[in-house]
One Martini backbone bead per residue (centre of mass of N, CA, C, O) as a GRO file, in nm:
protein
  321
    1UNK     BB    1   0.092   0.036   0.027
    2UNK     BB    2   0.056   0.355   0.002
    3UNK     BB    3   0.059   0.657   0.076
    4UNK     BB    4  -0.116   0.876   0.255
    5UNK     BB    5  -0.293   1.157   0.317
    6UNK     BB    6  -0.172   1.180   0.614
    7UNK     BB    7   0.142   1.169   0.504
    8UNK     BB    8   0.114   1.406   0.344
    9UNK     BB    9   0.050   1.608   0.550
   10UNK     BB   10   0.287   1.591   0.733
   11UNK     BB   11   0.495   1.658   0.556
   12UNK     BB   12   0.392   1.931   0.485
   13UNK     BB   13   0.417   2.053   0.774
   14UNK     BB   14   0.755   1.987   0.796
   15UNK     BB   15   0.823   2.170   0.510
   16UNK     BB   16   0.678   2.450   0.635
   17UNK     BB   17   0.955   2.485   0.878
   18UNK     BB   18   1.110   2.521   0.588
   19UNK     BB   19   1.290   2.752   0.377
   20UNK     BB   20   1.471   2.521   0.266
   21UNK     BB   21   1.432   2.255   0.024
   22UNK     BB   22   1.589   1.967  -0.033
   23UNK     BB   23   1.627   1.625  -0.174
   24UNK     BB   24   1.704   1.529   0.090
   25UNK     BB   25   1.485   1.607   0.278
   26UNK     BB   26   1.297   1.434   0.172
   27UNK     BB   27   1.388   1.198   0.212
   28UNK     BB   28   1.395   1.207   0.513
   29UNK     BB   29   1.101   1.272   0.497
   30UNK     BB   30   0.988   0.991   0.347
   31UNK     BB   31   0.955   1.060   0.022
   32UNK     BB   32   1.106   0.861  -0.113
   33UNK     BB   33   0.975   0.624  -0.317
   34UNK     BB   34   0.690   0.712  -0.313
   35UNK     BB   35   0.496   0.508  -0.472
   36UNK     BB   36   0.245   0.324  -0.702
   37UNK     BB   37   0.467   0.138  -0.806
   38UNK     BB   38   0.594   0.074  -0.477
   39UNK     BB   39   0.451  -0.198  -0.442
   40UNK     BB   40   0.485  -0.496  -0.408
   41UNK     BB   41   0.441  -0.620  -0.657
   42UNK     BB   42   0.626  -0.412  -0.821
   43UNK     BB   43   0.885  -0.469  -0.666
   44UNK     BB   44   0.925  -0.764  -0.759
   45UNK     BB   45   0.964  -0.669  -1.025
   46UNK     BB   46   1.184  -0.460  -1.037
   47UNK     BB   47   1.395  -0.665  -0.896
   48UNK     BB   48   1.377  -0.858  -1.118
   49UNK     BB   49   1.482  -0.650  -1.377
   50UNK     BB   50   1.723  -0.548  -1.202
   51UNK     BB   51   1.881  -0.771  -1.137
   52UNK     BB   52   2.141  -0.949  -1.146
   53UNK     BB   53   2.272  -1.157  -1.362
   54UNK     BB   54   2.400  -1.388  -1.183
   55UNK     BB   55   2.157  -1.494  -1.071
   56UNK     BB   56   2.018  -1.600  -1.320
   57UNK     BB   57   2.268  -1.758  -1.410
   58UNK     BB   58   2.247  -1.963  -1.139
   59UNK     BB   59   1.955  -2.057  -1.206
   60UNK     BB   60   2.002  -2.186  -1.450
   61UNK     BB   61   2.261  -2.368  -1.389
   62UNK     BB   62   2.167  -2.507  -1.189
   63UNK     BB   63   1.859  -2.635  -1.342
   64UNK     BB   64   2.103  -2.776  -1.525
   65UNK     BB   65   2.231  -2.969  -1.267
   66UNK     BB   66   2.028  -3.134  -1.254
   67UNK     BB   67   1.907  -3.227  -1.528
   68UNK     BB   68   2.203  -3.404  -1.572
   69UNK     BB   69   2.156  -3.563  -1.332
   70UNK     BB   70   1.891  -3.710  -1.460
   71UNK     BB   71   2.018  -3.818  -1.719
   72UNK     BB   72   2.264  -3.959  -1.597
   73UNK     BB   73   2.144  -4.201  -1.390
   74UNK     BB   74   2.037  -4.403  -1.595
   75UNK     BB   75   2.322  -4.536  -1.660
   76UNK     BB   76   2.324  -4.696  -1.373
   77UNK     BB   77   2.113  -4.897  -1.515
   78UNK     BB   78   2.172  -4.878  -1.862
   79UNK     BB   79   2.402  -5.030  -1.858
   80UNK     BB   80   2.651  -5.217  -2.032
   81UNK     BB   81   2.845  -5.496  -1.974
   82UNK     BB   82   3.193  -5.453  -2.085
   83UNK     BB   83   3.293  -5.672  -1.895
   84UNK     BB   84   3.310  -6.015  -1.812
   85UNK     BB   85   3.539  -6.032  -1.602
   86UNK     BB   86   3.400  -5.807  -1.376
   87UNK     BB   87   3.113  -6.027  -1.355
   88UNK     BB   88   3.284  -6.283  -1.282
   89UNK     BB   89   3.369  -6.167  -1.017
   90UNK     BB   90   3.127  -6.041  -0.866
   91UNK     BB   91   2.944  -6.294  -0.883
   92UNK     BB   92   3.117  -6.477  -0.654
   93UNK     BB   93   2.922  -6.325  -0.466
   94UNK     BB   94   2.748  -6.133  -0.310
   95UNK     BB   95   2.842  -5.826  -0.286
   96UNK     BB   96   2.851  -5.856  -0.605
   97UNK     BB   97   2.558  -5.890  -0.661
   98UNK     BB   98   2.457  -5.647  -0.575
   99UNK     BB   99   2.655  -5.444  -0.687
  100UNK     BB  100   2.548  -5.558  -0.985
  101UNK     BB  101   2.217  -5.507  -0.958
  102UNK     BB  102   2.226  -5.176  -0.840
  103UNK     BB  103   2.519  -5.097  -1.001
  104UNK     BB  104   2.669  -5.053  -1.337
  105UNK     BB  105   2.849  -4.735  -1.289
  106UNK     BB  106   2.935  -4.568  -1.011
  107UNK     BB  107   3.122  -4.285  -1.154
  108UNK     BB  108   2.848  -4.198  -1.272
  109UNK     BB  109   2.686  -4.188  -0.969
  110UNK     BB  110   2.872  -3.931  -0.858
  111UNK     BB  111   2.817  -3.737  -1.069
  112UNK     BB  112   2.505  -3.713  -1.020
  113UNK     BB  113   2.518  -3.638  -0.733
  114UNK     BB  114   2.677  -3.342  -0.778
  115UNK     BB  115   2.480  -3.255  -0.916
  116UNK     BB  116   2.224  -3.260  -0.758
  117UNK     BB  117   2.357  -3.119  -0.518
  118UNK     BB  118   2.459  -2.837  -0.642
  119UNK     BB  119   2.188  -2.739  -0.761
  120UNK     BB  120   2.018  -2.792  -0.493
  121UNK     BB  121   2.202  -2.577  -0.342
  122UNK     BB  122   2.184  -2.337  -0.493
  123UNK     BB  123   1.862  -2.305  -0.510
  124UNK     BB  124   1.830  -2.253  -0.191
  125UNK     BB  125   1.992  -2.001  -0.179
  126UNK     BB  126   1.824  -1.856  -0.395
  127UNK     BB  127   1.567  -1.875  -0.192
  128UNK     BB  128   1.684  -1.756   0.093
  129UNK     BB  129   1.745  -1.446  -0.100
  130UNK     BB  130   1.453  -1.438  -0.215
  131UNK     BB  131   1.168  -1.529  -0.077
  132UNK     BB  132   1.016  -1.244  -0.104
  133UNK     BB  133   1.035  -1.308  -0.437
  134UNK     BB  134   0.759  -1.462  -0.590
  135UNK     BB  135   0.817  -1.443  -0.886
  136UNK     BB  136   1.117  -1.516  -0.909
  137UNK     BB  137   1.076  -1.796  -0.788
  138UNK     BB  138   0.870  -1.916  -1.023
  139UNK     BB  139   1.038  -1.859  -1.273
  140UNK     BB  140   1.357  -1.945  -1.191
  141UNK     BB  141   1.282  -2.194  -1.014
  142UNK     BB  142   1.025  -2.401  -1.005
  143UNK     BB  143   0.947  -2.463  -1.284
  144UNK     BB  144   1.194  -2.561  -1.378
  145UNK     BB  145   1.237  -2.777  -1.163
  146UNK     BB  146   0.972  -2.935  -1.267
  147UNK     BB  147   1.075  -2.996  -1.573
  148UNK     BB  148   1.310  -3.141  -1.492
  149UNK     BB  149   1.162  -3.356  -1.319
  150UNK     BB  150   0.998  -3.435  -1.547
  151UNK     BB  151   1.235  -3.542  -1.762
  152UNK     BB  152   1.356  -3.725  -1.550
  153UNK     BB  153   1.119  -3.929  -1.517
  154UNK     BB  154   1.112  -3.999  -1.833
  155UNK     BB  155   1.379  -4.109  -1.853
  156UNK     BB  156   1.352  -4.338  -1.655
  157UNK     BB  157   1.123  -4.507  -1.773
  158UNK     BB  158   1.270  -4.483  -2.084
  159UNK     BB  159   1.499  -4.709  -1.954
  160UNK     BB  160   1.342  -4.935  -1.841
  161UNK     BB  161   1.180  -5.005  -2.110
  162UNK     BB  162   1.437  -5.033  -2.328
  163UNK     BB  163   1.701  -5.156  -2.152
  164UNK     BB  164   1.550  -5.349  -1.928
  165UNK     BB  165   1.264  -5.446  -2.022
  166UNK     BB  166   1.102  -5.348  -1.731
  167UNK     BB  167   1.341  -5.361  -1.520
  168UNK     BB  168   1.328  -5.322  -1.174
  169UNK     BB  169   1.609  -5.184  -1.040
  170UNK     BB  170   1.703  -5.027  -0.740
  171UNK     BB  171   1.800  -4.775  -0.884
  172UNK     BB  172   1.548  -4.713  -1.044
  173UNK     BB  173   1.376  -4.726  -0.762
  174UNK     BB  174   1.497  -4.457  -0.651
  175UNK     BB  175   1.495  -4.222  -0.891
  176UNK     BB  176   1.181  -4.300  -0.921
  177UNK     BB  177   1.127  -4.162  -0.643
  178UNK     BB  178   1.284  -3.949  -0.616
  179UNK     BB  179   1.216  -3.753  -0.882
  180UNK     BB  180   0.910  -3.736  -0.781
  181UNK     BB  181   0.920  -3.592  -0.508
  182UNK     BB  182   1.030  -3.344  -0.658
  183UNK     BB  183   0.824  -3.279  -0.862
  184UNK     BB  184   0.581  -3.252  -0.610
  185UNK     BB  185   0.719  -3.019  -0.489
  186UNK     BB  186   0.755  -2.815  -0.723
  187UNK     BB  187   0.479  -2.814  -0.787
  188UNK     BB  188   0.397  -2.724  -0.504
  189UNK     BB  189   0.551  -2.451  -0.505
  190UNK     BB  190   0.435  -2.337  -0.776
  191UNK     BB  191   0.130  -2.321  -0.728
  192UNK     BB  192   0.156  -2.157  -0.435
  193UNK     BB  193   0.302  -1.897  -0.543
  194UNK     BB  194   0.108  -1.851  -0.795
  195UNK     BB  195  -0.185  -1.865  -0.633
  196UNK     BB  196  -0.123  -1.722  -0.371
  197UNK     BB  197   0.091  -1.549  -0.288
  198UNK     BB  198   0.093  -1.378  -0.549
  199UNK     BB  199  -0.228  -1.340  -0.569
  200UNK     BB  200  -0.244  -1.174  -0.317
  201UNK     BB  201  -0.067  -0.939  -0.359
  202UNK     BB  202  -0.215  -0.860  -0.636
  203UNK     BB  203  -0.497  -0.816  -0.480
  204UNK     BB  204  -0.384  -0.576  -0.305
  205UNK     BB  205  -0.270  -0.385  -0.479
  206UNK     BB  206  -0.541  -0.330  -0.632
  207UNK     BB  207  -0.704  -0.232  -0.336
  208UNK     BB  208  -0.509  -0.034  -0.286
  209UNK     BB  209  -0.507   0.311  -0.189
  210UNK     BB  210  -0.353   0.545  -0.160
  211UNK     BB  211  -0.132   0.739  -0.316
  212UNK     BB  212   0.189   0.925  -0.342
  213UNK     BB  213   0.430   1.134  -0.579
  214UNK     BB  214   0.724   1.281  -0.640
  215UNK     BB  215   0.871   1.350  -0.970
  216UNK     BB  216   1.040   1.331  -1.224
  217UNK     BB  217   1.002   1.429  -1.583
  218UNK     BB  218   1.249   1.236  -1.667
  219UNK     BB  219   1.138   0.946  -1.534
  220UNK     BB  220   0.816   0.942  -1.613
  221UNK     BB  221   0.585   1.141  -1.814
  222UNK     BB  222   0.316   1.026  -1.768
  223UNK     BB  223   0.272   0.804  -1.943
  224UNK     BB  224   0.347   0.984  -2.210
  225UNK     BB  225   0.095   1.202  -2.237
  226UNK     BB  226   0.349   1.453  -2.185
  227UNK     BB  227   0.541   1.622  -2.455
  228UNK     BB  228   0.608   1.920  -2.309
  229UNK     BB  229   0.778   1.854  -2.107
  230UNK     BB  230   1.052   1.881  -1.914
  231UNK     BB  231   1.297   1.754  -1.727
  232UNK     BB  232   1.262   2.002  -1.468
  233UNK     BB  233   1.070   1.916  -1.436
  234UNK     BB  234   0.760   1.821  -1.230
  235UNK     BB  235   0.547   1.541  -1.050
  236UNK     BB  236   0.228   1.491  -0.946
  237UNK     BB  237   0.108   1.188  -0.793
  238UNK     BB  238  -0.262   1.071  -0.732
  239UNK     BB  239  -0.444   0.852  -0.524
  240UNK     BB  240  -0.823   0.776  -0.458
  241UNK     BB  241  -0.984   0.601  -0.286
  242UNK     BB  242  -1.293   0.502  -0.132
  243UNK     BB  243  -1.164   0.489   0.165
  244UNK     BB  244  -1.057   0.838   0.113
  245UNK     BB  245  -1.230   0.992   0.071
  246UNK     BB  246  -1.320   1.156   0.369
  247UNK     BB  247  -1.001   1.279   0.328
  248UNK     BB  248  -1.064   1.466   0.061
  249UNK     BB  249  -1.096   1.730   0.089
  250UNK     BB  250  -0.769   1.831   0.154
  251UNK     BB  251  -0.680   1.854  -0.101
  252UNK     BB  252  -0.574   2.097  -0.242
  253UNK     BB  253  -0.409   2.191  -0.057
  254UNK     BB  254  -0.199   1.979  -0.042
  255UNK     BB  255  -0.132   2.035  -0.354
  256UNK     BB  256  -0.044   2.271  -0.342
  257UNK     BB  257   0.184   2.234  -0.093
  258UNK     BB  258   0.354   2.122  -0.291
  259UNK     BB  259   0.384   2.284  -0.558
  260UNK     BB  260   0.562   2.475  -0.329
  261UNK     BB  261   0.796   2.255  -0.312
  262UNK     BB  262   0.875   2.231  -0.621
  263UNK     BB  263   0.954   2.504  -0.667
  264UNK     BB  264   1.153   2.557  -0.420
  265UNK     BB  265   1.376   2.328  -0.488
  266UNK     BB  266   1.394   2.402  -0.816
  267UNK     BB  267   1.447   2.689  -1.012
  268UNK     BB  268   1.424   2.490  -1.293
  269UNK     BB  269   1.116   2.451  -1.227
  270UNK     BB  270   0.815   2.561  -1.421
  271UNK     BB  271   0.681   2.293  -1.388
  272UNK     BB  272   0.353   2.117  -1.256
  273UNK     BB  273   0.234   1.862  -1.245
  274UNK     BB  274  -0.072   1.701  -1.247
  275UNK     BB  275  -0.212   1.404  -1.113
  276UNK     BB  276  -0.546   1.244  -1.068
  277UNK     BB  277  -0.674   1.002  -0.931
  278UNK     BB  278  -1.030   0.814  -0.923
  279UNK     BB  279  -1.289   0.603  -0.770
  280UNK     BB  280  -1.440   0.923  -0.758
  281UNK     BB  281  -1.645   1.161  -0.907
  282UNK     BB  282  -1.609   1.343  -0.603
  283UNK     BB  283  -1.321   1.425  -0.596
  284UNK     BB  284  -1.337   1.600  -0.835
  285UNK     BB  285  -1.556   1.767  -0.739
  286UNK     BB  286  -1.357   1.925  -0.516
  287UNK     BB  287  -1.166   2.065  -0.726
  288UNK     BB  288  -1.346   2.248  -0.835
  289UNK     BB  289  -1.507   2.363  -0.638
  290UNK     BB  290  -1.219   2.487  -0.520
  291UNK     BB  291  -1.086   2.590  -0.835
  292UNK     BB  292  -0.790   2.411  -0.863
  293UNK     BB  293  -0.835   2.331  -1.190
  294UNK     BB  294  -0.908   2.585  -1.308
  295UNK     BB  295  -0.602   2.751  -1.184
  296UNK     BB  296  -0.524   2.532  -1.426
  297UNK     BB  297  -0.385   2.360  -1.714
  298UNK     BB  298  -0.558   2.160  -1.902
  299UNK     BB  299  -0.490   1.834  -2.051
  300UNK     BB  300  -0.656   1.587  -1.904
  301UNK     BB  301  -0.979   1.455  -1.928
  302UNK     BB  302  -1.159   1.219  -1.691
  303UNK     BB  303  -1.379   1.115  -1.506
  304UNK     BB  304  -1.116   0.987  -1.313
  305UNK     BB  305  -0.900   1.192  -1.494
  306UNK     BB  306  -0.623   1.393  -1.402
  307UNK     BB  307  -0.420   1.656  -1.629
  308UNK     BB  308  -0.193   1.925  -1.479
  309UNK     BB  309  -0.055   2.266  -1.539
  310UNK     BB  310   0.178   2.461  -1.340
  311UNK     BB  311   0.317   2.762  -1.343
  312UNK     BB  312   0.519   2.944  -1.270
  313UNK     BB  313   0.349   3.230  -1.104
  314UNK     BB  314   0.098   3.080  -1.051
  315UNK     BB  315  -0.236   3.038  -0.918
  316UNK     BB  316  -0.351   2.851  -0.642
  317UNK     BB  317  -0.649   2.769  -0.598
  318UNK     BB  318  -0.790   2.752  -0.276
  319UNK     BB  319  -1.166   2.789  -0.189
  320UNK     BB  320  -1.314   2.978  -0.436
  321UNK     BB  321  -1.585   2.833  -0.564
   0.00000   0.00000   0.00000
């Protein structure tokens, strides 16, 4: 959830008794990167987009060497023994033909072992650093590791059925219950962040109710609807729930008073724009009402959505109407 206005009138209240503002001082009080944008889902996108490549190619790699390790264990129970010798030496005991009977390629089964262990390892580690981001644990993690342990699975079932002949040996027996509930693991680990946890959080957002942000005009302008606007200009964006009606009496006041910290911050900025979204369309009409909207000059108008821009030098009325 974004800030609300009684944090937005708080904040005003606190540079109104500064005569001089810059972006530090906003920082300091709380107001950097307080967006409409920067809801719990929209930060887990962010931080997935924004992330270092060496996660994201650590999470391939990993899922990568586990997909080897499911690969390679067929090996260790569908290779024919290529020496006679070492059969018939094997044979001569019990514990030799334990030995053959359910391992005949032990080095080969070292190796998918390091592999299944070390990309298991990467996974766990990268799960336990990013845990908290919902999004990318479904994408880069849980679901890769569906897919690769459903193909181990058939790889398995596939090396039994054709070099096997249909009999399953006691290490096929084991890679085929160690994979399955891999499978079974990841399937719903993949399920449940994705249909609970992740659609929570999108839901939440979806609902969350007012919040909003000063920004400058080259980082976001008003997702590009207004072509005329400087670099230096300022913008500030608010939306307004249902739930928020009630304290939007004085959004116009609040809106002057930011307006007025955004000349005073930085004498280069000759406009401020002004976005103002609302689910009602009481809130746009207490802004006629006090004046706010008509002595601005505005630029997009609809039913629930408004923007306006204020120019240096020029008065903002606020309920004069």
């Amino acid at each position: 959830m974004g800030r609300s206005l009684e944090s937005l009138q708080a904040w005003i209240k606190r540079q109104c008794r500064t005569d001089t503002v810059g972006d530090q001082r906003m920082n300091q009080a709380g107001f950097h990167g307080i967006s409409g944008n920067e809801t719990p889902y929209t930060r887990m996108l962010k931080e997935e987009a924004q992330m270092n490549w060496i996660y994201n190619l650590l999470a391939s790699g990993a899922n990568w060497v586990l997909l080897a390790g499911y690969l390679v264990i067929p090996g260790t129970f569908t290779s024919l023994k290529e020496s006679n010798s070492v059969e018939e030496t094997l044979e001569k005991n019990n514990a030799g033909r334990v030995v053959l009977s359910t391992i005949q390629n032990p080095p080969l089964l070292i190796v998918a072992c390091l592999f299944l262990v070390t990309g298991a390892t990467v996974l766990g580690w990268l799960f336990k650093m990013y845990k908290a981001n919902y999004s990318w644990l479904t994408n880069k993690l849980f679901m890769p590791a569906t897919l690769n342990a459903a193909a181990g699975l058939l790889t398995t079932i596939v090396n039994v059925c054709a070099s096997q002949g249909g009999e399953w040996s006691v290490m096929a027996l084991v890679t085929t219950i160690v994979t399955g509930v891999t499978l079974v693991i990841c399937l719903g680990l993949s399920v449940f962040y994705k249909f609970f946890k992740l659609r929570k959080v999108i839901q939440s957002d979806a609902n969350r109710s007012s919040y909003f942000e000063i920004f400058w005009m080259r980082d976001d302008c008003l997702d590009h609807e207004v072509d005329e606007a400087k670099e230096q200009d300022r913008g500030i964006r608010i939306c307004i729930g249902n739930d928020e009606f009630s304290r939007a009496q004085n959004l116009a006041l609040l809106l002057a008073s930011a307006i007025q910290y955004c000349w005073r911050s930085d004498q280069r900025t000759q406009s401020v724009w002004v976005e103002v979204r609302a689910d009602t369309q009481e809130v746009l009409a207490c802004l006629q009402n006090d004046g706010f909207i008509q002595s601005s000059k505005l630029k997009i108008s609809h039913e629930r959505y408004v923007i306006m821009e204020f120019a240096r030098g020029s008065e903002v009325v606020v309920g004069s109407a």
